[in-house]
XYZ file of C-alpha atoms in Angstrom:
516
model
C -4.004 -155.236 -6.449
C -0.563 -154.853 -8.363
C -1.137 -155.767 -12.008
C 1.951 -157.998 -12.087
C 2.485 -160.578 -15.094
C 4.313 -163.778 -14.909
C 7.271 -162.373 -17.065
C 7.789 -160.209 -13.615
C 8.660 -163.012 -11.512
C 12.171 -163.548 -12.125
C 12.939 -159.998 -11.821
C 11.057 -159.507 -8.664
C 13.040 -162.682 -6.857
C 16.155 -161.421 -8.232
C 15.758 -157.723 -7.258
C 14.108 -158.915 -3.782
C 17.524 -161.172 -3.196
C 19.590 -157.977 -3.836
C 17.780 -156.139 -1.257
C 16.018 -153.653 -3.324
C 12.660 -152.046 -1.949
C 9.325 -152.961 -3.030
C 8.804 -149.650 -4.883
C 12.175 -150.367 -6.740
C 10.833 -153.610 -7.663
C 7.813 -152.057 -9.252
C 9.852 -149.727 -11.075
C 11.944 -152.624 -12.769
C 8.686 -154.529 -13.312
C 7.816 -151.297 -15.715
C 4.940 -150.852 -13.359
C 3.441 -147.485 -15.126
C 0.322 -146.981 -13.002
C 0.732 -144.295 -10.485
C -1.813 -145.543 -8.018
C 0.708 -148.723 -7.600
C 3.125 -146.424 -5.970
C 0.559 -144.590 -3.711
C -0.200 -147.684 -1.785
C 1.447 -148.271 1.643
C 4.987 -149.638 1.446
C 4.079 -152.755 3.615
C 1.133 -153.536 1.158
C 3.494 -153.447 -1.957
C 5.959 -155.598 -0.113
C 3.438 -158.304 1.205
C 1.756 -158.530 -2.569
C 5.109 -158.987 -4.082
C 6.009 -161.533 -1.565
C 2.751 -163.355 -2.054
C 3.111 -163.362 -5.669
C 6.505 -165.165 -5.590
C 4.977 -167.484 -2.902
C 2.555 -168.864 -5.587
C 5.517 -169.422 -7.841
C 7.318 -171.293 -5.316
C 4.398 -173.439 -4.580
C 4.043 -174.328 -8.084
C 7.596 -175.057 -8.382
C 7.475 -177.508 -5.228
C 4.825 -179.600 -6.709
C 6.596 -179.894 -10.257
C 6.992 -183.466 -11.520
C 10.665 -183.412 -11.442
C 10.880 -182.871 -7.478
C 13.102 -179.549 -7.576
C 12.840 -176.000 -8.470
C 14.767 -173.714 -10.865
C 15.990 -171.432 -7.688
C 16.489 -172.121 -4.059
C 13.524 -170.567 -2.009
C 14.172 -166.793 -1.172
C 15.470 -166.622 2.334
C 14.080 -163.025 2.551
C 10.320 -164.249 2.013
C 10.747 -166.380 5.081
C 11.909 -163.442 7.306
C 9.121 -161.334 5.842
C 6.336 -163.745 6.600
C 5.603 -161.880 9.977
C 4.944 -158.440 8.303
C 1.804 -156.731 9.441
C -1.060 -157.012 6.969
C -2.006 -153.406 7.914
C -1.536 -151.090 4.620
C -2.968 -147.905 5.970
C 0.526 -146.329 6.679
C 4.168 -146.862 6.073
C 6.265 -149.493 7.908
C 7.096 -148.399 11.415
C 10.132 -150.683 11.605
C 13.591 -149.868 10.335
C 14.049 -151.534 6.840
C 17.404 -152.159 5.179
C 18.364 -149.334 3.075
C 17.569 -149.994 -0.649
C 20.584 -150.271 -2.630
C 19.087 -148.400 -5.388
C 17.078 -145.762 -4.381
C 19.326 -145.419 -1.169
C 15.842 -144.917 1.182
C 13.811 -142.323 -1.104
C 10.999 -144.591 -2.069
C 11.160 -145.991 1.411
C 11.427 -143.315 4.128
C 10.141 -140.304 2.248
C 6.914 -141.476 0.897
C 4.615 -141.570 4.239
C 2.404 -138.939 6.025
C 5.043 -138.070 8.335
C 7.320 -136.430 5.209
C 4.326 -135.068 3.526
C 3.588 -133.012 6.837
C 7.199 -131.916 6.572
C 6.963 -130.720 3.224
C 3.541 -129.069 3.610
C 4.531 -127.273 6.731
C 7.644 -125.762 5.075
C 5.365 -124.594 2.080
C 2.804 -123.011 4.719
C 5.433 -121.070 6.165
C 6.266 -119.240 3.210
C 2.895 -117.849 3.057
C 2.495 -118.121 -0.835
C -1.202 -117.787 -2.365
C -1.731 -120.220 -4.782
C -4.418 -122.943 -6.344
C -2.057 -125.370 -7.962
C 1.401 -126.842 -7.571
C 4.066 -128.719 -9.427
C 6.332 -130.964 -7.345
C 10.029 -131.000 -8.432
C 12.542 -133.671 -7.393
C 16.526 -133.279 -7.190
C 17.942 -136.340 -6.397
C 21.944 -137.380 -5.670
C 23.997 -138.191 -9.096
C 24.724 -141.715 -7.830
C 21.299 -142.859 -7.885
C 21.948 -143.333 -11.753
C 24.992 -145.256 -11.164
C 22.984 -147.585 -8.904
C 20.485 -147.854 -11.240
C 22.808 -148.655 -14.035
C 24.294 -151.532 -11.831
C 20.830 -153.168 -10.977
C 19.782 -152.779 -14.414
C 22.760 -154.911 -15.520
C 22.271 -157.161 -12.599
C 18.823 -158.314 -14.027
C 19.535 -157.893 -17.704
C 21.155 -161.388 -17.999
C 18.203 -163.033 -16.278
C 15.893 -161.312 -18.545
C 17.979 -162.451 -21.589
C 18.189 -165.817 -20.225
C 14.108 -166.363 -20.518
C 14.021 -164.581 -23.708
C 12.394 -161.439 -22.441
C 12.996 -157.650 -23.081
C 13.670 -155.163 -20.776
C 15.339 -152.049 -22.183
C 16.988 -149.700 -19.653
C 14.546 -146.809 -20.746
C 11.611 -148.917 -19.930
C 12.708 -148.647 -16.125
C 10.312 -146.333 -14.370
C 12.452 -143.281 -13.013
C 13.000 -142.878 -9.229
C 11.850 -139.360 -9.487
C 8.499 -140.139 -11.251
C 8.010 -142.930 -8.588
C 8.376 -140.629 -5.879
C 6.090 -138.191 -7.393
C 3.533 -140.685 -7.911
C 3.724 -141.914 -4.310
C 3.644 -138.442 -2.666
C 2.457 -135.575 -4.650
C -1.041 -136.315 -4.301
C -0.916 -136.337 -0.478
C 1.021 -132.910 -0.347
C -1.656 -131.403 -2.795
C -4.201 -132.718 -0.510
C -2.539 -131.399 2.660
C -2.123 -127.964 0.884
C -5.584 -127.709 -0.571
C -4.172 -127.255 -4.167
C -4.560 -129.074 -7.321
C -1.037 -130.839 -8.848
C -0.709 -129.886 -12.125
C 2.431 -130.243 -14.593
C 1.902 -126.664 -15.946
C 1.537 -124.690 -12.498
C 3.585 -121.632 -12.023
C 4.026 -122.400 -8.364
C 6.752 -125.200 -7.622
C 7.606 -126.958 -4.843
C 10.784 -128.321 -4.557
C 12.081 -131.531 -2.897
C 15.820 -132.266 -2.667
C 17.887 -135.266 -1.333
C 21.767 -135.470 -0.579
C 23.740 -138.352 0.167
C 27.192 -138.498 1.763
C 28.700 -141.136 -0.380
C 28.175 -139.659 -3.882
C 31.670 -139.224 -4.618
C 32.536 -142.682 -3.488
C 29.800 -144.139 -5.886
C 30.615 -141.747 -8.871
C 34.389 -141.717 -8.487
C 35.340 -144.530 -10.989
C 33.687 -142.817 -13.775
C 36.006 -139.768 -13.412
C 38.938 -142.139 -14.242
C 36.937 -143.864 -17.013
C 35.496 -141.088 -18.620
C 37.364 -138.048 -17.557
C 36.051 -135.825 -20.288
C 32.645 -135.704 -18.923
C 33.725 -134.227 -15.574
C 34.996 -130.592 -15.589
C 35.229 -128.478 -12.493
C 32.823 -125.240 -12.617
C 32.919 -122.221 -10.330
C 29.183 -122.558 -9.200
C 29.256 -126.471 -8.392
C 30.552 -127.842 -5.128
C 31.141 -131.369 -6.857
C 31.928 -132.312 -10.437
C 29.682 -135.046 -10.018
C 26.527 -133.529 -11.257
C 23.625 -135.713 -12.329
C 24.126 -134.464 -16.054
C 27.683 -135.274 -16.161
C 27.061 -138.910 -14.296
C 24.282 -139.585 -17.038
C 26.707 -138.441 -19.772
C 29.595 -140.773 -18.732
C 27.118 -143.625 -18.131
C 26.174 -143.240 -21.854
C 29.525 -143.600 -22.761
C 31.033 -146.557 -20.806
C 30.565 -150.109 -21.742
C 28.646 -152.566 -19.906
C 31.845 -154.574 -19.522
C 33.834 -151.837 -18.312
C 31.117 -150.699 -15.821
C 31.006 -154.278 -14.372
C 35.076 -154.183 -13.795
C 34.726 -151.206 -11.814
C 31.478 -151.229 -9.970
C 29.554 -154.533 -8.029
C 26.320 -155.656 -10.080
C 24.348 -155.565 -8.069
C 25.033 -152.462 -6.213
C 26.497 -152.901 -2.547
C 24.214 -152.179 0.398
C 24.777 -148.540 1.519
C 25.864 -147.584 5.184
C 23.332 -144.653 4.970
C 20.346 -143.346 3.590
C 19.451 -140.374 1.786
C 18.840 -137.084 3.694
C 16.169 -134.622 2.637
C 17.309 -131.149 1.921
C 15.162 -128.211 3.000
C 11.964 -127.653 0.987
C 12.263 -124.873 -1.353
C 9.158 -122.803 -3.119
C 9.232 -120.793 -6.098
C 6.745 -118.984 -8.100
C 7.523 -117.979 -11.916
C 7.787 -114.162 -12.469
C 4.828 -111.963 -12.907
C 5.054 -109.069 -15.275
C 3.323 -105.618 -14.705
C 3.268 -102.910 -17.263
C 2.168 -99.343 -17.869
C 3.338 -96.011 -18.764
C 4.894 -93.497 -16.657
C 5.442 -89.578 -16.756
C 8.656 -88.065 -15.135
C 7.866 -84.547 -13.828
C 11.322 -83.765 -12.415
C 14.649 -82.646 -13.737
C 16.475 -84.408 -10.794
C 15.204 -87.725 -11.001
C 17.189 -90.810 -12.784
C 15.246 -93.584 -14.612
C 17.352 -95.988 -12.479
C 19.830 -95.728 -9.436
C 22.396 -93.452 -10.505
C 25.871 -94.872 -8.986
C 29.257 -93.588 -9.940
C 32.246 -95.463 -8.843
C 30.396 -97.136 -6.143
C 28.794 -93.936 -4.957
C 25.162 -92.865 -5.319
C 24.632 -89.470 -6.895
C 20.657 -88.833 -6.340
C 18.231 -90.209 -3.944
C 15.384 -92.328 -5.629
C 14.781 -93.102 -9.364
C 11.784 -93.842 -11.498
C 12.174 -97.493 -11.303
C 12.357 -97.691 -7.723
C 9.309 -95.261 -6.986
C 7.406 -97.552 -9.406
C 8.728 -101.007 -8.221
C 8.469 -100.291 -4.170
C 4.567 -100.633 -4.044
C 4.569 -103.371 -6.615
C 7.081 -105.342 -4.529
C 5.156 -104.937 -1.501
C 1.927 -105.625 -2.823
C 2.985 -108.734 -4.758
C 5.362 -109.826 -2.134
C 8.180 -110.355 -4.447
C 11.584 -111.242 -3.906
C 13.115 -108.849 -6.530
C 12.396 -107.170 -9.745
C 13.660 -106.235 -13.130
C 12.682 -102.849 -14.715
C 12.705 -102.198 -18.396
C 11.243 -99.403 -20.622
C 11.161 -98.108 -24.276
C 13.827 -96.075 -24.172
C 15.274 -94.049 -21.417
C 15.623 -90.206 -20.487
C 18.265 -88.488 -18.914
C 18.162 -87.343 -15.489
C 17.435 -83.622 -16.366
C 14.669 -84.529 -18.966
C 10.829 -84.718 -18.542
C 8.761 -87.165 -20.018
C 4.979 -85.618 -20.590
C 2.307 -86.674 -22.899
C 0.899 -90.028 -22.364
C 4.173 -91.108 -20.708
C 6.923 -93.888 -21.782
C 5.863 -97.675 -21.648
C 7.576 -99.980 -19.228
C 7.269 -103.314 -17.554
C 8.390 -104.712 -14.234
C 9.404 -108.365 -13.751
C 8.492 -109.338 -9.985
C 10.629 -112.300 -9.115
C 9.161 -115.139 -6.923
C 6.164 -113.137 -5.843
C 4.015 -114.927 -3.118
C 0.917 -113.545 -4.373
C -0.189 -112.989 -8.207
C -3.866 -112.487 -8.536
C -5.303 -108.954 -8.458
C -8.722 -107.942 -9.705
C -8.964 -104.636 -11.825
C -9.999 -102.549 -8.763
C -6.957 -103.778 -6.701
C -4.485 -102.983 -9.568
C -6.239 -99.537 -9.822
C -6.018 -98.809 -6.296
C -2.090 -100.167 -6.610
C -1.759 -97.455 -9.171
C -2.841 -94.737 -7.103
C -0.624 -95.933 -4.150
C 2.252 -95.316 -6.685
C 1.230 -92.024 -8.040
C 0.519 -90.691 -4.341
C 3.974 -91.680 -3.381
C 5.539 -88.979 -5.113
C 4.784 -85.852 -7.166
C 7.798 -86.326 -9.513
C 6.255 -89.322 -11.390
C 2.671 -90.646 -12.405
C 1.615 -93.954 -13.888
C -1.338 -94.921 -16.115
C -2.550 -97.999 -18.010
C -0.983 -100.375 -14.989
C -1.846 -104.029 -15.750
C -0.732 -107.383 -15.466
C 0.643 -108.865 -18.890
C 2.289 -111.926 -20.010
C 6.055 -112.320 -20.713
C 5.484 -112.779 -24.290
C 3.589 -109.495 -24.158
C 6.449 -107.502 -22.923
C 8.708 -108.274 -26.247
C 6.311 -105.956 -28.179
C 7.768 -103.020 -26.323
C 11.067 -103.619 -27.755
C 10.020 -105.050 -31.268
C 10.720 -102.685 -34.011
C 11.626 -99.916 -31.498
C 13.962 -98.122 -33.898
C 11.176 -97.958 -36.386
C 8.943 -96.225 -33.826
C 8.946 -92.187 -33.557
C 9.402 -90.032 -30.567
C 8.533 -86.047 -30.301
C 10.759 -83.766 -28.476
C 10.458 -80.248 -26.987
C 13.738 -78.364 -26.422
C 14.731 -74.972 -25.246
C 17.713 -73.588 -27.323
C 20.415 -71.300 -26.780
C 22.256 -69.767 -29.810
C 25.538 -67.898 -29.319
C 24.931 -65.566 -32.247
C 21.958 -63.210 -32.079
C 18.934 -64.397 -34.298
C 15.355 -63.236 -35.402
C 12.520 -65.206 -36.404
C 13.439 -65.181 -39.628
C 16.508 -67.446 -38.904
C 14.308 -70.095 -38.055
C 11.932 -70.268 -40.761
C 14.423 -72.693 -42.809
C 13.996 -75.538 -40.168
C 10.071 -75.700 -40.957
C 10.925 -77.015 -44.590
C 13.239 -79.795 -43.422
C 11.698 -83.296 -43.481
C 13.174 -86.714 -42.977
C 16.618 -85.343 -42.244
C 19.348 -87.970 -42.175
C 21.889 -87.960 -39.465
C 24.825 -89.865 -38.547
C 25.667 -90.132 -34.874
C 28.926 -91.682 -33.192
C 28.213 -93.069 -29.915
C 28.089 -89.844 -27.567
C 31.155 -89.119 -25.277
C 28.967 -89.160 -22.363
C 27.499 -92.633 -22.787
C 30.775 -94.378 -24.362
C 31.193 -96.054 -21.076
C 28.103 -98.217 -21.263
C 27.518 -98.085 -25.263
C 29.767 -99.821 -27.910
C 31.494 -97.271 -30.149
C 29.372 -97.243 -33.290
C 27.971 -94.821 -35.798
C 24.364 -95.070 -35.933
C 22.057 -93.601 -38.930
C 18.819 -91.928 -37.591
C 16.180 -89.832 -39.304
C 14.741 -86.714 -38.010
C 11.098 -86.809 -39.576
C 9.941 -83.084 -39.000
C 11.356 -79.900 -37.220
C 9.610 -76.692 -35.960
C 10.837 -73.691 -34.144
C 9.087 -70.794 -32.129
C 11.225 -67.778 -31.498
C 11.648 -66.627 -28.141
C 14.156 -63.797 -27.952
C 17.456 -63.050 -29.989
C 19.296 -65.904 -28.322
C 16.651 -68.584 -27.265
C 13.897 -70.179 -29.212
C 11.948 -73.723 -28.876
C 12.461 -76.570 -31.103
C 10.063 -79.305 -31.732
C 11.232 -82.466 -33.011
C 9.857 -85.819 -34.419
C 12.552 -88.264 -34.655
C 13.319 -91.960 -35.228
C 13.496 -93.784 -31.573
C 17.052 -94.060 -30.613
C 17.936 -90.472 -31.824
C 20.442 -88.387 -29.317
C 18.736 -85.257 -29.298
C 21.141 -83.157 -27.227
C 23.878 -84.370 -29.743
C 22.126 -83.248 -32.546
C 21.783 -79.859 -31.142
C 25.298 -79.356 -29.981
C 27.178 -81.551 -32.147
C 29.177 -83.477 -29.728
C 32.453 -82.125 -31.113
C 31.599 -83.146 -34.494
C 30.601 -86.699 -33.664
C 26.742 -86.033 -34.941
C 26.497 -84.999 -38.647
C 24.674 -82.753 -39.619
C 23.822 -80.705 -36.287
C 21.891 -77.769 -35.504
C 25.245 -75.841 -35.061
C 26.034 -76.523 -38.696
C 22.587 -75.778 -40.041
C 22.445 -72.673 -38.132
C 25.973 -71.620 -38.759
C 26.223 -70.983 -34.898
C 27.179 -72.576 -31.548
C 23.854 -73.839 -29.955
C 23.140 -75.896 -27.057
C 20.428 -77.209 -25.058
C 18.916 -75.886 -22.018
C 15.949 -78.116 -21.336
C 14.697 -81.008 -22.891
C 11.089 -82.654 -22.482
C 9.943 -85.834 -24.064
C 6.282 -85.001 -25.413
C 5.429 -88.582 -26.791
C 6.595 -91.951 -27.195
C 4.464 -93.536 -30.225
C 4.455 -97.285 -29.302
C 0.976 -98.558 -28.740
C 1.738 -100.688 -25.838
C 0.328 -101.624 -23.385
C -2.956 -101.368 -24.182
C -4.828 -98.258 -22.718
C -7.090 -98.849 -19.765
C -10.190 -96.403 -19.625
C -10.494 -94.368 -16.272
């Protein structure tokens, strides 16, 4: 039973006379119980007509001998409607001038099956879903028209009906159908579900219905590159907020005229929110870039750290794509040793998201067995929020390096002793020439916390550095044509260059270590 009230009678009669569908009538009666919209269409319609029939019956026995309004012709036409409420009506109905058929023709089991089959075809693994709905922009126009139509009736009877009190088409549609979709798919329907099933509708007369708004409120409609039409829902809503009731009525009929066509359903879409994985990687090759190395559209080297890590993840999570990030980056000819460099991979639209600890461990082994150039440890699933910790205070963190250095002037072990006494050496680095094409020109202040050196021969020694994150080590060694000051050339009074460089540690305590 519908919880209709006496105040609803004039609204129901006026809306049915205007050709509105039964569920739209409930919306304008501010029926906020979802169960009302789940009922079969014929059942709702029949109950509304019965409700009005009681009113007419009372009026026919009025002592004055007349009624306030003539009998509703639509009632007489509908008297023969079947009492079976188990399914939606099988006969063609007039298209509702407000919802354009959305709440008439797309709330039955046939459409539920259509949506559910489309979801099943995508082969997602999920336990819950949230239904999202996209509607044609002109539904807002027709809603406004219908509201203005009943507004006077409401006012004449000293009642109050605010536009915001009317239940939205989107909400009514969800209430009618989402439970059935969830049941068909064996999943709970939750507002905060990470798996989204999208249902959309289109209508051929959108521009025709909205055109007058572009004339009356031109500043609300601006062409955009990514939109096929200027009449987006947001733009239409904005225009409707600006236009006066009188101006609206001059340009658009109230109630809205009956449409010549109903809405058509667009393809069902599925989208799962991103899943984030994290870990630490070691890089053992001096011929492997961190990300694909492409210059002028031409790839310079095969493979990259991110691709070696991401490929097994994409396959296992069945994701559409990925975004790779890390705590800093090493050059193609630099190794990353020690406990490795922290990284995170955002997996886009994954079709599978749940893995137990054993499966993640196996996935890590798959990555490690795919190449001897890298190794991953501490692989785990993390939250989006947790990945920000990788970047927090990054420049205050320290990194340790080991480098093989060449000197132009012959040296002895005593020439290196002074380096041991250097602590917290402050340097200024202009953006290196080699990265100037992708980094803005700036002078960055950095600190080298400690230096130590081990003599090898008259022109070579190993240099160990502990530095502030973000320090350009190669430029500190050779000076980068004076762009780094001071530099090792200045300190040793001879030209120096770096032959090999290794990252020994990245001192960021993230992600949490996972015991073997």
